[in-house]
């Protein structure tokens, strides 16, 4: 088990609603990355935060937004939920930000179901 | 888009046998990493190999990297039932984010 925690574990929402997912990074890590993993697929990069600033973004629409706090914990917000947003959302913390990559420490994920 | 592609998609072996998974990618990379995921939970880092390295070992794991063929392999020796999981390769190159493949589902039968 890593020291990365995520909440909630599971979440059920309806189309059009908004959701906030939370992540506490491992002690000493200043970089948090968020990934979306659809069933049967590999994780897809959403964005990365380094010291409270966005440091790179994947191919996701603006309704996916994030924050990183001074203690390096992070939030992922998704507005106007769509059925295709149903997935496992993973956060990962590390000591290096892009473009220098090292080991990513993943949390257990939040399973989001959109009905 | 997914840069890495693991092969095979699924693999079933007996306990004690070796398991080999392959990863192919399309563009030049800086690093390649292998991760394990149990039953839709968080991923666990296994090994990172840099583009100027050819082979790395960690316990029962052996990773090779062939940059001329744009491919990597993960060998798990003397497999155990606890090795049952999905295995993903992930690559990074320059300013691109970490890109994961679709994974290989390994089943180790006791």
mmCIF file of C-alpha atoms in Angstrom:
data_model
loop_
_atom_site.group_PDB
_atom_site.id
_atom_site.type_symbol
_atom_site.label_atom_id
_atom_site.label_comp_id
_atom_site.label_asym_id
_atom_site.label_seq_id
_atom_site.Cartn_x
_atom_site.Cartn_y
_atom_site.Cartn_z
ATOM 1 C CA UNK A 1 0.000 0.000 0.000
ATOM 2 C CA UNK A 2 1.168 3.502 -0.840
ATOM 3 C CA UNK A 3 0.547 6.526 1.351
ATOM 4 C CA UNK A 4 -1.797 8.008 -1.262
ATOM 5 C CA UNK A 5 -5.436 8.110 -0.251
ATOM 6 C CA UNK A 6 -8.526 8.946 -2.303
ATOM 7 C CA UNK A 7 -12.098 9.708 -1.387
ATOM 8 C CA UNK A 8 -14.747 8.678 -1.859
ATOM 9 C CA UNK A 9 -14.219 5.025 -2.828
ATOM 10 C CA UNK A 10 -17.385 4.819 -4.889
ATOM 11 C CA UNK A 11 -19.754 7.440 -6.206
ATOM 12 C CA UNK A 12 -22.972 7.352 -8.206
ATOM 13 C CA UNK A 13 -24.144 10.467 -10.018
ATOM 14 C CA UNK A 14 -26.634 11.309 -12.736
ATOM 15 C CA UNK A 15 -25.965 13.006 -16.055
ATOM 16 C CA UNK A 16 -25.484 16.741 -15.797
ATOM 17 C CA UNK A 17 -24.403 16.703 -12.171
ATOM 18 C CA UNK A 18 -21.040 17.827 -10.857
ATOM 19 C CA UNK A 19 -18.556 15.770 -8.833
ATOM 20 C CA UNK A 20 -15.460 16.458 -6.740
ATOM 21 C CA UNK A 21 -12.898 13.755 -6.077
ATOM 22 C CA UNK A 22 -10.131 14.123 -3.517
ATOM 23 C CA UNK A 23 -6.596 12.875 -3.202
ATOM 24 C CA UNK A 24 -4.000 13.112 -0.454
ATOM 25 C CA UNK A 25 -0.488 12.660 -1.750
ATOM 26 C CA UNK A 26 2.270 10.673 -0.131
ATOM 27 C CA UNK A 27 4.336 12.579 2.421
ATOM 28 C CA UNK A 28 7.129 14.545 0.755
ATOM 29 C CA UNK A 29 5.573 14.441 -2.711
ATOM 30 C CA UNK A 30 4.858 17.774 -4.386
ATOM 31 C CA UNK A 31 3.430 16.474 -7.672
ATOM 32 C CA UNK A 32 -0.001 14.937 -8.232
ATOM 33 C CA UNK A 33 -1.299 13.472 -11.482
ATOM 34 C CA UNK A 34 -4.866 12.408 -12.231
ATOM 35 C CA UNK A 35 -5.850 9.561 -14.558
ATOM 36 C CA UNK A 36 -9.111 8.194 -15.900
ATOM 37 C CA UNK A 37 -9.310 4.440 -16.429
ATOM 38 C CA UNK A 38 -12.259 3.067 -18.363
ATOM 39 C CA UNK A 39 -13.125 -0.607 -17.973
ATOM 40 C CA UNK A 40 -10.621 -2.829 -19.752
ATOM 41 C CA UNK A 41 -8.348 0.083 -20.674
ATOM 42 C CA UNK A 42 -5.146 1.561 -19.350
ATOM 43 C CA UNK A 43 -5.140 4.806 -17.367
ATOM 44 C CA UNK A 44 -5.381 7.990 -19.435
ATOM 45 C CA UNK A 45 -3.660 11.144 -18.236
ATOM 46 C CA UNK A 46 -6.002 13.994 -17.301
ATOM 47 C CA UNK A 47 -3.605 16.570 -15.816
ATOM 48 C CA UNK A 48 -0.745 17.071 -13.426
ATOM 49 C CA UNK A 49 -0.241 19.604 -10.637
ATOM 50 C CA UNK A 50 3.102 20.708 -9.284
ATOM 51 C CA UNK A 51 3.251 23.058 -6.295
ATOM 52 C CA UNK A 52 -0.335 24.237 -6.849
ATOM 53 C CA UNK A 53 0.109 24.974 -10.575
ATOM 54 C CA UNK A 54 -1.160 22.899 -13.476
ATOM 55 C CA UNK A 55 1.823 21.293 -15.191
ATOM 56 C CA UNK A 56 0.447 19.590 -18.266
ATOM 57 C CA UNK A 57 -2.946 18.436 -19.425
ATOM 58 C CA UNK A 58 -4.176 15.492 -21.453
ATOM 59 C CA UNK A 59 -6.914 15.383 -24.059
ATOM 60 C CA UNK A 60 -9.822 16.127 -21.722
ATOM 61 C CA UNK A 61 -12.410 18.932 -22.071
ATOM 62 C CA UNK A 62 -12.399 22.018 -19.811
ATOM 63 C CA UNK A 63 -15.236 20.594 -17.705
ATOM 64 C CA UNK A 64 -12.462 18.520 -16.097
ATOM 65 C CA UNK A 65 -10.653 20.853 -13.729
ATOM 66 C CA UNK A 66 -8.402 20.509 -10.725
ATOM 67 C CA UNK A 67 -6.768 22.115 -7.768
ATOM 68 C CA UNK A 68 -3.728 21.451 -5.651
ATOM 69 C CA UNK A 69 -3.514 22.810 -2.135
ATOM 70 C CA UNK A 70 -0.480 24.047 -0.148
ATOM 71 C CA UNK A 71 -0.233 20.652 1.585
ATOM 72 C CA UNK A 72 -0.072 19.103 -1.952
ATOM 73 C CA UNK A 73 -3.414 17.337 -1.655
ATOM 74 C CA UNK A 74 -5.557 17.692 -4.741
ATOM 75 C CA UNK A 75 -9.083 17.748 -6.109
ATOM 76 C CA UNK A 76 -10.509 16.714 -9.451
ATOM 77 C CA UNK A 77 -13.759 18.383 -10.435
ATOM 78 C CA UNK A 78 -15.948 17.254 -13.285
ATOM 79 C CA UNK A 79 -18.902 19.372 -14.386
ATOM 80 C CA UNK A 80 -21.871 18.424 -16.549
ATOM 81 C CA UNK A 81 -21.279 14.706 -16.109
ATOM 82 C CA UNK A 82 -21.770 12.440 -19.120
ATOM 83 C CA UNK A 83 -22.338 8.697 -19.225
ATOM 84 C CA UNK A 84 -18.841 8.200 -20.690
ATOM 85 C CA UNK A 85 -17.339 9.752 -17.576
ATOM 86 C CA UNK A 86 -18.075 6.493 -15.760
ATOM 87 C CA UNK A 87 -14.637 5.145 -14.893
ATOM 88 C CA UNK A 88 -12.057 4.554 -12.192
ATOM 89 C CA UNK A 89 -10.302 7.819 -11.355
ATOM 90 C CA UNK A 90 -6.779 7.429 -10.084
ATOM 91 C CA UNK A 91 -4.443 9.938 -8.585
ATOM 92 C CA UNK A 92 -0.717 9.420 -8.328
ATOM 93 C CA UNK A 93 1.881 11.388 -6.437
ATOM 94 C CA UNK A 94 5.587 11.660 -7.094
ATOM 95 C CA UNK A 95 8.648 13.732 -6.336
ATOM 96 C CA UNK A 96 9.297 14.679 -9.950
ATOM 97 C CA UNK A 97 7.148 16.657 -12.323
ATOM 98 C CA UNK A 98 7.026 16.296 -16.084
ATOM 99 C CA UNK A 99 9.107 16.130 -18.193
ATOM 100 C CA UNK A 100 11.218 14.240 -15.677
ATOM 101 C CA UNK A 101 9.346 11.094 -14.692
ATOM 102 C CA UNK A 102 10.030 8.677 -11.912
ATOM 103 C CA UNK A 103 8.010 6.220 -9.878
ATOM 104 C CA UNK A 104 4.375 7.190 -9.507
ATOM 105 C CA UNK A 105 2.616 6.216 -6.270
ATOM 106 C CA UNK A 106 -1.031 5.512 -6.974
ATOM 107 C CA UNK A 107 -4.014 5.746 -4.685
ATOM 108 C CA UNK A 108 -6.709 3.040 -4.669
ATOM 109 C CA UNK A 109 -8.976 5.070 -6.967
ATOM 110 C CA UNK A 110 -12.537 6.365 -6.959
ATOM 111 C CA UNK A 111 -15.090 4.400 -8.946
ATOM 112 C CA UNK A 112 -17.522 6.874 -10.535
ATOM 113 C CA UNK A 113 -20.755 5.663 -12.085
ATOM 114 C CA UNK A 114 -22.854 8.111 -14.084
ATOM 115 C CA UNK A 115 -26.480 7.095 -14.671
ATOM 116 C CA UNK B 1 -4.256 7.976 -27.303
ATOM 117 C CA UNK B 2 -2.228 5.057 -26.025
ATOM 118 C CA UNK B 3 1.376 4.759 -27.099
ATOM 119 C CA UNK B 4 2.231 1.417 -25.561
ATOM 120 C CA UNK B 5 0.568 -1.833 -26.508
ATOM 121 C CA UNK B 6 1.000 -4.910 -24.378
ATOM 122 C CA UNK B 7 0.998 -8.382 -25.799
ATOM 123 C CA UNK B 8 -0.643 -10.757 -25.132
ATOM 124 C CA UNK B 9 -3.902 -9.213 -23.920
ATOM 125 C CA UNK B 10 -4.382 -12.168 -21.578
ATOM 126 C CA UNK B 11 -2.103 -14.903 -20.299
ATOM 127 C CA UNK B 12 -2.894 -17.949 -18.179
ATOM 128 C CA UNK B 13 -0.132 -20.061 -16.658
ATOM 129 C CA UNK B 14 0.445 -22.596 -13.885
ATOM 130 C CA UNK B 15 2.076 -21.627 -10.629
ATOM 131 C CA UNK B 16 5.840 -22.007 -10.880
ATOM 132 C CA UNK B 17 5.992 -21.232 -14.579
ATOM 133 C CA UNK B 18 7.517 -18.093 -16.040
ATOM 134 C CA UNK B 19 5.354 -15.336 -17.515
ATOM 135 C CA UNK B 20 6.527 -13.037 -20.277
ATOM 136 C CA UNK B 21 4.684 -9.910 -21.364
ATOM 137 C CA UNK B 22 5.699 -7.570 -24.136
ATOM 138 C CA UNK B 23 5.181 -3.873 -24.729
ATOM 139 C CA UNK B 24 5.606 -2.067 -28.020
ATOM 140 C CA UNK B 25 5.555 1.691 -28.449
ATOM 141 C CA UNK B 26 5.577 4.090 -31.363
ATOM 142 C CA UNK B 27 7.824 7.071 -30.654
ATOM 143 C CA UNK B 28 11.192 7.585 -28.974
ATOM 144 C CA UNK B 29 11.048 7.517 -25.213
ATOM 145 C CA UNK B 30 12.987 8.745 -22.201
ATOM 146 C CA UNK B 31 11.797 6.071 -19.779
ATOM 147 C CA UNK B 32 9.582 3.015 -19.708
ATOM 148 C CA UNK B 33 7.869 1.792 -16.563
ATOM 149 C CA UNK B 34 5.941 -1.343 -15.669
ATOM 150 C CA UNK B 35 3.018 -1.303 -13.238
ATOM 151 C CA UNK B 36 0.768 -3.975 -11.722
ATOM 152 C CA UNK B 37 -2.933 -3.531 -10.943
ATOM 153 C CA UNK B 38 -5.015 -5.899 -8.867
ATOM 154 C CA UNK B 39 -8.762 -6.100 -9.572
ATOM 155 C CA UNK B 40 -9.386 -2.491 -10.648
ATOM 156 C CA UNK B 41 -7.525 -0.967 -7.738
ATOM 157 C CA UNK B 42 -4.542 1.385 -7.726
ATOM 158 C CA UNK B 43 -1.437 0.644 -9.726
ATOM 159 C CA UNK B 44 1.804 -0.470 -8.117
ATOM 160 C CA UNK B 45 5.132 0.506 -9.624
ATOM 161 C CA UNK B 46 7.373 -2.436 -10.524
ATOM 162 C CA UNK B 47 10.377 -1.190 -12.489
ATOM 163 C CA UNK B 48 11.548 1.910 -14.359
ATOM 164 C CA UNK B 49 14.063 1.449 -17.168
ATOM 165 C CA UNK B 50 15.711 4.396 -18.875
ATOM 166 C CA UNK B 51 16.248 4.625 -22.621
ATOM 167 C CA UNK B 52 19.998 4.101 -22.243
ATOM 168 C CA UNK B 53 19.517 0.882 -20.245
ATOM 169 C CA UNK B 54 18.966 -2.542 -21.754
ATOM 170 C CA UNK B 55 18.040 -4.722 -18.796
ATOM 171 C CA UNK B 56 16.999 -4.378 -15.159
ATOM 172 C CA UNK B 57 16.192 -6.864 -12.455
ATOM 173 C CA UNK B 58 14.118 -6.642 -9.299
ATOM 174 C CA UNK B 59 13.588 -9.859 -7.353
ATOM 175 C CA UNK B 60 11.697 -12.241 -9.657
ATOM 176 C CA UNK B 61 11.206 -9.528 -12.278
ATOM 177 C CA UNK B 62 13.387 -8.947 -15.308
ATOM 178 C CA UNK B 63 12.760 -6.125 -17.746
ATOM 179 C CA UNK B 64 14.478 -5.652 -21.081
ATOM 180 C CA UNK B 65 14.340 -2.677 -23.395
ATOM 181 C CA UNK B 66 15.168 -2.658 -27.104
ATOM 182 C CA UNK B 67 14.949 0.910 -28.352
ATOM 183 C CA UNK B 68 15.779 -0.112 -31.919
ATOM 184 C CA UNK B 69 12.634 -2.257 -31.983
ATOM 185 C CA UNK B 70 10.694 0.092 -29.713
ATOM 186 C CA UNK B 71 9.786 -2.759 -27.431
ATOM 187 C CA UNK B 72 10.166 -3.967 -23.871
ATOM 188 C CA UNK B 73 9.480 -7.233 -22.129
ATOM 189 C CA UNK B 74 8.620 -8.091 -18.543
ATOM 190 C CA UNK B 75 9.546 -11.557 -17.304
ATOM 191 C CA UNK B 76 8.153 -12.884 -14.037
ATOM 192 C CA UNK B 77 9.969 -16.015 -12.969
ATOM 193 C CA UNK B 78 8.551 -18.791 -10.766
ATOM 194 C CA UNK B 79 5.095 -17.213 -10.793
ATOM 195 C CA UNK B 80 2.746 -17.380 -7.825
ATOM 196 C CA UNK B 81 -1.024 -17.122 -7.516
ATOM 197 C CA UNK B 82 -0.472 -13.686 -5.952
ATOM 198 C CA UNK B 83 1.023 -12.483 -9.252
ATOM 199 C CA UNK B 84 -2.464 -12.657 -10.791
ATOM 200 C CA UNK B 85 -3.122 -9.075 -11.917
ATOM 201 C CA UNK B 86 -3.086 -6.757 -14.915
ATOM 202 C CA UNK B 87 0.299 -5.465 -15.997
ATOM 203 C CA UNK B 88 0.779 -2.153 -17.796
ATOM 204 C CA UNK B 89 3.715 -0.504 -19.475
ATOM 205 C CA UNK B 90 3.948 3.284 -19.435
ATOM 206 C CA UNK B 91 6.246 5.507 -21.443
ATOM 207 C CA UNK B 92 7.281 9.126 -21.315
ATOM 208 C CA UNK B 93 9.091 11.154 -23.958
ATOM 209 C CA UNK B 94 10.075 14.785 -23.611
ATOM 210 C CA UNK B 95 7.132 16.912 -22.615
ATOM 211 C CA UNK B 96 4.467 14.291 -23.214
ATOM 212 C CA UNK B 97 2.558 12.909 -20.245
ATOM 213 C CA UNK B 98 3.009 9.364 -19.014
ATOM 214 C CA UNK B 99 1.165 7.149 -21.510
ATOM 215 C CA UNK B 100 -0.111 3.707 -20.523
ATOM 216 C CA UNK B 101 -0.927 0.722 -22.696
ATOM 217 C CA UNK B 102 -4.090 -1.368 -22.378
ATOM 218 C CA UNK B 103 -2.419 -3.989 -20.248
ATOM 219 C CA UNK B 104 -1.924 -7.751 -20.083
ATOM 220 C CA UNK B 105 -4.203 -9.740 -17.777
ATOM 221 C CA UNK B 106 -2.167 -12.468 -16.107
ATOM 222 C CA UNK B 107 -3.828 -15.411 -14.379
ATOM 223 C CA UNK B 108 -1.630 -17.737 -12.354
ATOM 224 C CA UNK B 109 -3.387 -20.985 -11.529
ATOM 225 C CA UNK B 110 -2.435 -22.775 -8.337
#
